[in-house]
């Protein structure tokens, strides 16, 4: 029997296989990096189409990775801003450079249901198998905006007050800003250290008289231990020993 082998062809095939293996490895590494990020992330190709997204981006904007793969990144931009975004994207691609979070680059993203979400964005150029890509990080600004509005409302409501009048204005405006029925200011007693005193308590209709209470089993105990507490619902079932709920 006679067997002929094209050595050049075999070598070329092996090189191509090694290149493909290296590219697949880089893709896996990139996906792992995206999924480990604390922010919503996506990778955009030089054609402006989405190559990869992480799970947090899907949570933020309501899409699955399958839905976004290959779509123009402008799908995530409100319609009235898309033309401008295309121009900005093309300008950035000419001379890309890293833009970290916190440098004032705030935009509007479009959720799958059409909701517009204020976001902060970071940009970073990367190369994958020689192809220039842009890695984008998105951070939801809705909570920050809400906190800013809350702070302004509290400051406006307490600016002219001092002493006990300030505390009364503070808790009343805090309740209004948070849209909750009750708000109060307490101080920890020394001794005994297991008790606190509510100096000012707004119950939604008026101010209650100051009272002492046990810290154990109360929301204040969690605040003292952790620095903060957010319980948007179920507070009564979470703190059944606190009679004030």
mmCIF file of N, CA and C in Angstrom, residues 39-99:
data_model
loop_
_atom_site.group_PDB
_atom_site.id
_atom_site.type_symbol
_atom_site.label_atom_id
_atom_site.label_comp_id
_atom_site.label_asym_id
_atom_site.label_seq_id
_atom_site.Cartn_x
_atom_site.Cartn_y
_atom_site.Cartn_z
ATOM 1 N N UNK A 39 -20.462 44.166 38.829
ATOM 2 C CA UNK A 39 -21.286 45.050 37.997
ATOM 3 C C UNK A 39 -21.826 44.296 36.789
ATOM 4 N N UNK A 40 -22.897 44.833 36.205
ATOM 5 C CA UNK A 40 -23.391 44.310 34.928
ATOM 6 C C UNK A 40 -22.339 44.597 33.857
ATOM 7 N N UNK A 41 -22.029 43.597 33.030
ATOM 8 C CA UNK A 41 -20.954 43.730 32.051
ATOM 9 C C UNK A 41 -21.401 43.221 30.684
ATOM 10 N N UNK A 42 -20.859 43.835 29.622
ATOM 11 C CA UNK A 42 -21.022 43.320 28.266
ATOM 12 C C UNK A 42 -19.781 43.642 27.453
ATOM 13 N N UNK A 43 -19.558 42.858 26.424
ATOM 14 C CA UNK A 43 -18.428 43.045 25.518
ATOM 15 C C UNK A 43 -18.985 43.312 24.131
ATOM 16 N N UNK A 44 -18.470 44.380 23.496
ATOM 17 C CA UNK A 44 -18.966 44.815 22.194
ATOM 18 C C UNK A 44 -17.841 44.709 21.170
ATOM 19 N N UNK A 45 -18.174 44.194 19.986
ATOM 20 C CA UNK A 45 -17.195 44.052 18.924
ATOM 21 C C UNK A 45 -16.998 45.345 18.156
ATOM 22 N N UNK A 46 -16.024 45.376 17.233
ATOM 23 C CA UNK A 46 -15.767 46.591 16.446
ATOM 24 C C UNK A 46 -16.925 46.976 15.531
ATOM 25 N N UNK A 47 -17.840 46.036 15.293
ATOM 26 C CA UNK A 47 -19.017 46.323 14.477
ATOM 27 C C UNK A 47 -20.174 46.866 15.307
ATOM 28 N N UNK A 48 -19.945 47.062 16.620
ATOM 29 C CA UNK A 48 -20.994 47.591 17.482
ATOM 30 C C UNK A 48 -22.004 46.559 17.936
ATOM 31 N N UNK A 49 -21.720 45.289 17.706
ATOM 32 C CA UNK A 49 -22.631 44.227 18.105
ATOM 33 C C UNK A 49 -22.142 43.538 19.385
ATOM 34 N N UNK A 50 -23.089 43.067 20.166
ATOM 35 C CA UNK A 50 -22.789 42.477 21.466
ATOM 36 C C UNK A 50 -22.226 41.070 21.285
ATOM 37 N N UNK A 51 -21.091 40.818 21.931
ATOM 38 C CA UNK A 51 -20.459 39.499 21.867
ATOM 39 C C UNK A 51 -20.756 38.671 23.116
ATOM 40 N N UNK A 52 -20.628 39.276 24.268
ATOM 41 C CA UNK A 52 -20.817 38.550 25.522
ATOM 42 C C UNK A 52 -21.485 39.481 26.547
ATOM 43 N N UNK A 53 -22.272 38.902 27.453
ATOM 44 C CA UNK A 53 -22.835 39.628 28.597
ATOM 45 C C UNK A 53 -22.746 38.723 29.812
ATOM 46 N N UNK A 54 -22.787 39.313 31.010
ATOM 47 C CA UNK A 54 -22.836 38.476 32.209
ATOM 48 C C UNK A 54 -24.264 38.429 32.763
ATOM 49 N N UNK A 55 -24.444 37.628 33.800
ATOM 50 C CA UNK A 55 -25.795 37.412 34.341
ATOM 51 C C UNK A 55 -26.371 38.689 34.946
ATOM 52 N N UNK A 56 -25.508 39.517 35.534
ATOM 53 C CA UNK A 56 -26.006 40.735 36.172
ATOM 54 C C UNK A 56 -26.594 41.703 35.159
ATOM 55 N N UNK A 57 -26.051 41.713 33.946
ATOM 56 C CA UNK A 57 -26.632 42.583 32.933
ATOM 57 C C UNK A 57 -28.032 42.107 32.565
ATOM 58 N N UNK A 58 -28.194 40.783 32.483
ATOM 59 C CA UNK A 58 -29.523 40.251 32.209
ATOM 60 C C UNK A 58 -30.510 40.613 33.304
ATOM 61 N N UNK A 59 -30.048 40.570 34.553
ATOM 62 C CA UNK A 59 -30.905 40.944 35.675
ATOM 63 C C UNK A 59 -31.277 42.418 35.618
ATOM 64 N N UNK A 60 -30.298 43.265 35.280
ATOM 65 C CA UNK A 60 -30.525 44.710 35.246
ATOM 66 C C UNK A 60 -31.459 45.109 34.115
ATOM 67 N N UNK A 61 -31.279 44.526 32.923
ATOM 68 C CA UNK A 61 -32.003 44.995 31.743
ATOM 69 C C UNK A 61 -33.037 44.012 31.201
ATOM 70 N N UNK A 62 -33.161 42.836 31.826
ATOM 71 C CA UNK A 62 -34.255 41.944 31.485
ATOM 72 C C UNK A 62 -34.034 41.022 30.299
ATOM 73 N N UNK A 63 -32.811 40.917 29.798
ATOM 74 C CA UNK A 63 -32.526 40.059 28.647
ATOM 75 C C UNK A 63 -31.702 38.850 29.061
ATOM 76 N N UNK A 64 -31.795 37.785 28.271
ATOM 77 C CA UNK A 64 -30.885 36.659 28.414
ATOM 78 C C UNK A 64 -29.697 36.879 27.479
ATOM 79 N N UNK A 65 -28.610 36.154 27.733
ATOM 80 C CA UNK A 65 -27.435 36.288 26.862
ATOM 81 C C UNK A 65 -27.780 35.876 25.438
ATOM 82 N N UNK A 66 -28.614 34.862 25.280
ATOM 83 C CA UNK A 66 -28.997 34.401 23.945
ATOM 84 C C UNK A 66 -29.740 35.490 23.183
ATOM 85 N N UNK A 67 -30.586 36.245 23.876
ATOM 86 C CA UNK A 67 -31.343 37.313 23.225
ATOM 87 C C UNK A 67 -30.442 38.446 22.744
ATOM 88 N N UNK A 68 -29.344 38.696 23.483
ATOM 89 C CA UNK A 68 -28.493 39.844 23.175
ATOM 90 C C UNK A 68 -27.345 39.519 22.228
ATOM 91 N N UNK A 69 -26.922 38.261 22.167
ATOM 92 C CA UNK A 69 -25.763 37.893 21.353
ATOM 93 C C UNK A 69 -25.988 38.281 19.893
ATOM 94 N N UNK A 70 -25.065 39.079 19.356
ATOM 95 C CA UNK A 70 -25.132 39.496 17.963
ATOM 96 C C UNK A 70 -26.000 40.708 17.699
ATOM 97 N N UNK A 71 -26.681 41.206 18.736
ATOM 98 C CA UNK A 71 -27.543 42.386 18.554
ATOM 99 C C UNK A 71 -26.716 43.669 18.634
ATOM 100 N N UNK A 72 -27.144 44.728 17.933
ATOM 101 C CA UNK A 72 -26.458 46.027 18.071
ATOM 102 C C UNK A 72 -26.567 46.510 19.509
ATOM 103 N N UNK A 73 -25.495 47.071 20.033
ATOM 104 C CA UNK A 73 -25.517 47.532 21.417
ATOM 105 C C UNK A 73 -26.554 48.628 21.604
ATOM 106 N N UNK A 74 -26.926 49.307 20.520
ATOM 107 C CA UNK A 74 -27.952 50.357 20.613
ATOM 108 C C UNK A 74 -29.320 49.812 21.008
ATOM 109 N N UNK A 75 -29.494 48.488 20.976
ATOM 110 C CA UNK A 75 -30.738 47.907 21.482
ATOM 111 C C UNK A 75 -30.952 48.281 22.938
ATOM 112 N N UNK A 76 -29.851 48.514 23.662
ATOM 113 C CA UNK A 76 -29.917 48.822 25.093
ATOM 114 C C UNK A 76 -29.963 50.320 25.363
ATOM 115 N N UNK A 77 -30.113 51.107 24.304
ATOM 116 C CA UNK A 77 -30.152 52.567 24.408
ATOM 117 C C UNK A 77 -31.544 53.044 24.012
ATOM 118 N N UNK A 78 -32.150 54.008 24.729
ATOM 119 C CA UNK A 78 -33.451 54.544 24.326
ATOM 120 C C UNK A 78 -33.412 55.049 22.880
ATOM 121 N N UNK A 79 -34.515 54.884 22.168
ATOM 122 C CA UNK A 79 -34.554 55.197 20.739
ATOM 123 C C UNK A 79 -34.112 56.626 20.436
ATOM 124 N N UNK A 80 -34.511 57.586 21.264
ATOM 125 C CA UNK A 80 -34.195 58.974 20.969
ATOM 126 C C UNK A 80 -32.719 59.301 21.174
ATOM 127 N N UNK A 81 -31.956 58.348 21.743
ATOM 128 C CA UNK A 81 -30.527 58.582 21.984
ATOM 129 C C UNK A 81 -29.631 57.710 21.105
ATOM 130 N N UNK A 82 -30.227 56.866 20.256
ATOM 131 C CA UNK A 82 -29.439 55.883 19.521
ATOM 132 C C UNK A 82 -28.500 56.513 18.491
ATOM 133 N N UNK A 83 -28.969 57.484 17.747
ATOM 134 C CA UNK A 83 -28.119 58.108 16.729
ATOM 135 C C UNK A 83 -26.891 58.749 17.370
ATOM 136 N N UNK A 84 -27.110 59.426 18.471
ATOM 137 C CA UNK A 84 -25.986 60.046 19.174
ATOM 138 C C UNK A 84 -25.036 58.985 19.718
ATOM 139 N N UNK A 85 -25.595 57.874 20.210
ATOM 140 C CA UNK A 85 -24.748 56.813 20.756
ATOM 141 C C UNK A 85 -23.872 56.193 19.677
ATOM 142 N N UNK A 86 -24.418 56.001 18.490
ATOM 143 C CA UNK A 86 -23.626 55.457 17.383
ATOM 144 C C UNK A 86 -22.433 56.360 17.098
ATOM 145 N N UNK A 87 -22.678 57.683 17.047
ATOM 146 C CA UNK A 87 -21.592 58.631 16.787
ATOM 147 C C UNK A 87 -20.548 58.587 17.900
ATOM 148 N N UNK A 88 -20.999 58.525 19.148
ATOM 149 C CA UNK A 88 -20.063 58.465 20.281
ATOM 150 C C UNK A 88 -19.260 57.160 20.258
ATOM 151 N N UNK A 89 -19.929 56.067 19.928
ATOM 152 C CA UNK A 89 -19.243 54.773 19.890
ATOM 153 C C UNK A 89 -18.178 54.745 18.794
ATOM 154 N N UNK A 90 -18.515 55.260 17.626
ATOM 155 C CA UNK A 90 -17.549 55.278 16.530
ATOM 156 C C UNK A 90 -16.377 56.199 16.844
ATOM 157 N N UNK A 91 -16.638 57.315 17.507
ATOM 158 C CA UNK A 91 -15.563 58.222 17.903
ATOM 159 C C UNK A 91 -14.641 57.557 18.910
ATOM 160 N N UNK A 92 -15.206 56.815 19.866
ATOM 161 C CA UNK A 92 -14.397 56.122 20.877
ATOM 162 C C UNK A 92 -13.533 55.036 20.237
ATOM 163 N N UNK A 93 -14.065 54.340 19.235
ATOM 164 C CA UNK A 93 -13.333 53.232 18.622
ATOM 165 C C UNK A 93 -12.091 53.697 17.873
ATOM 166 N N UNK A 94 -12.045 54.974 17.500
ATOM 167 C CA UNK A 94 -10.868 55.504 16.792
ATOM 168 C C UNK A 94 -9.665 55.539 17.726
ATOM 169 N N UNK A 95 -9.885 55.932 18.980
ATOM 170 C CA UNK A 95 -8.790 56.004 19.961
ATOM 171 C C UNK A 95 -9.322 55.563 21.320
ATOM 172 N N UNK A 96 -9.562 54.256 21.493
ATOM 173 C CA UNK A 96 -10.138 53.773 22.757
ATOM 174 C C UNK A 96 -9.160 53.881 23.919
ATOM 175 N N UNK A 97 -9.690 54.171 25.098
ATOM 176 C CA UNK A 97 -8.869 54.238 26.299
ATOM 177 C C UNK A 97 -9.759 53.895 27.498
ATOM 178 N N UNK A 98 -9.174 53.447 28.609
ATOM 179 C CA UNK A 98 -9.973 53.059 29.772
ATOM 180 C C UNK A 98 -10.692 54.254 30.389
ATOM 181 N N UNK A 99 -11.970 54.071 30.672
ATOM 182 C CA UNK A 99 -12.762 55.074 31.386
ATOM 183 C C UNK A 99 -13.347 54.392 32.613
#
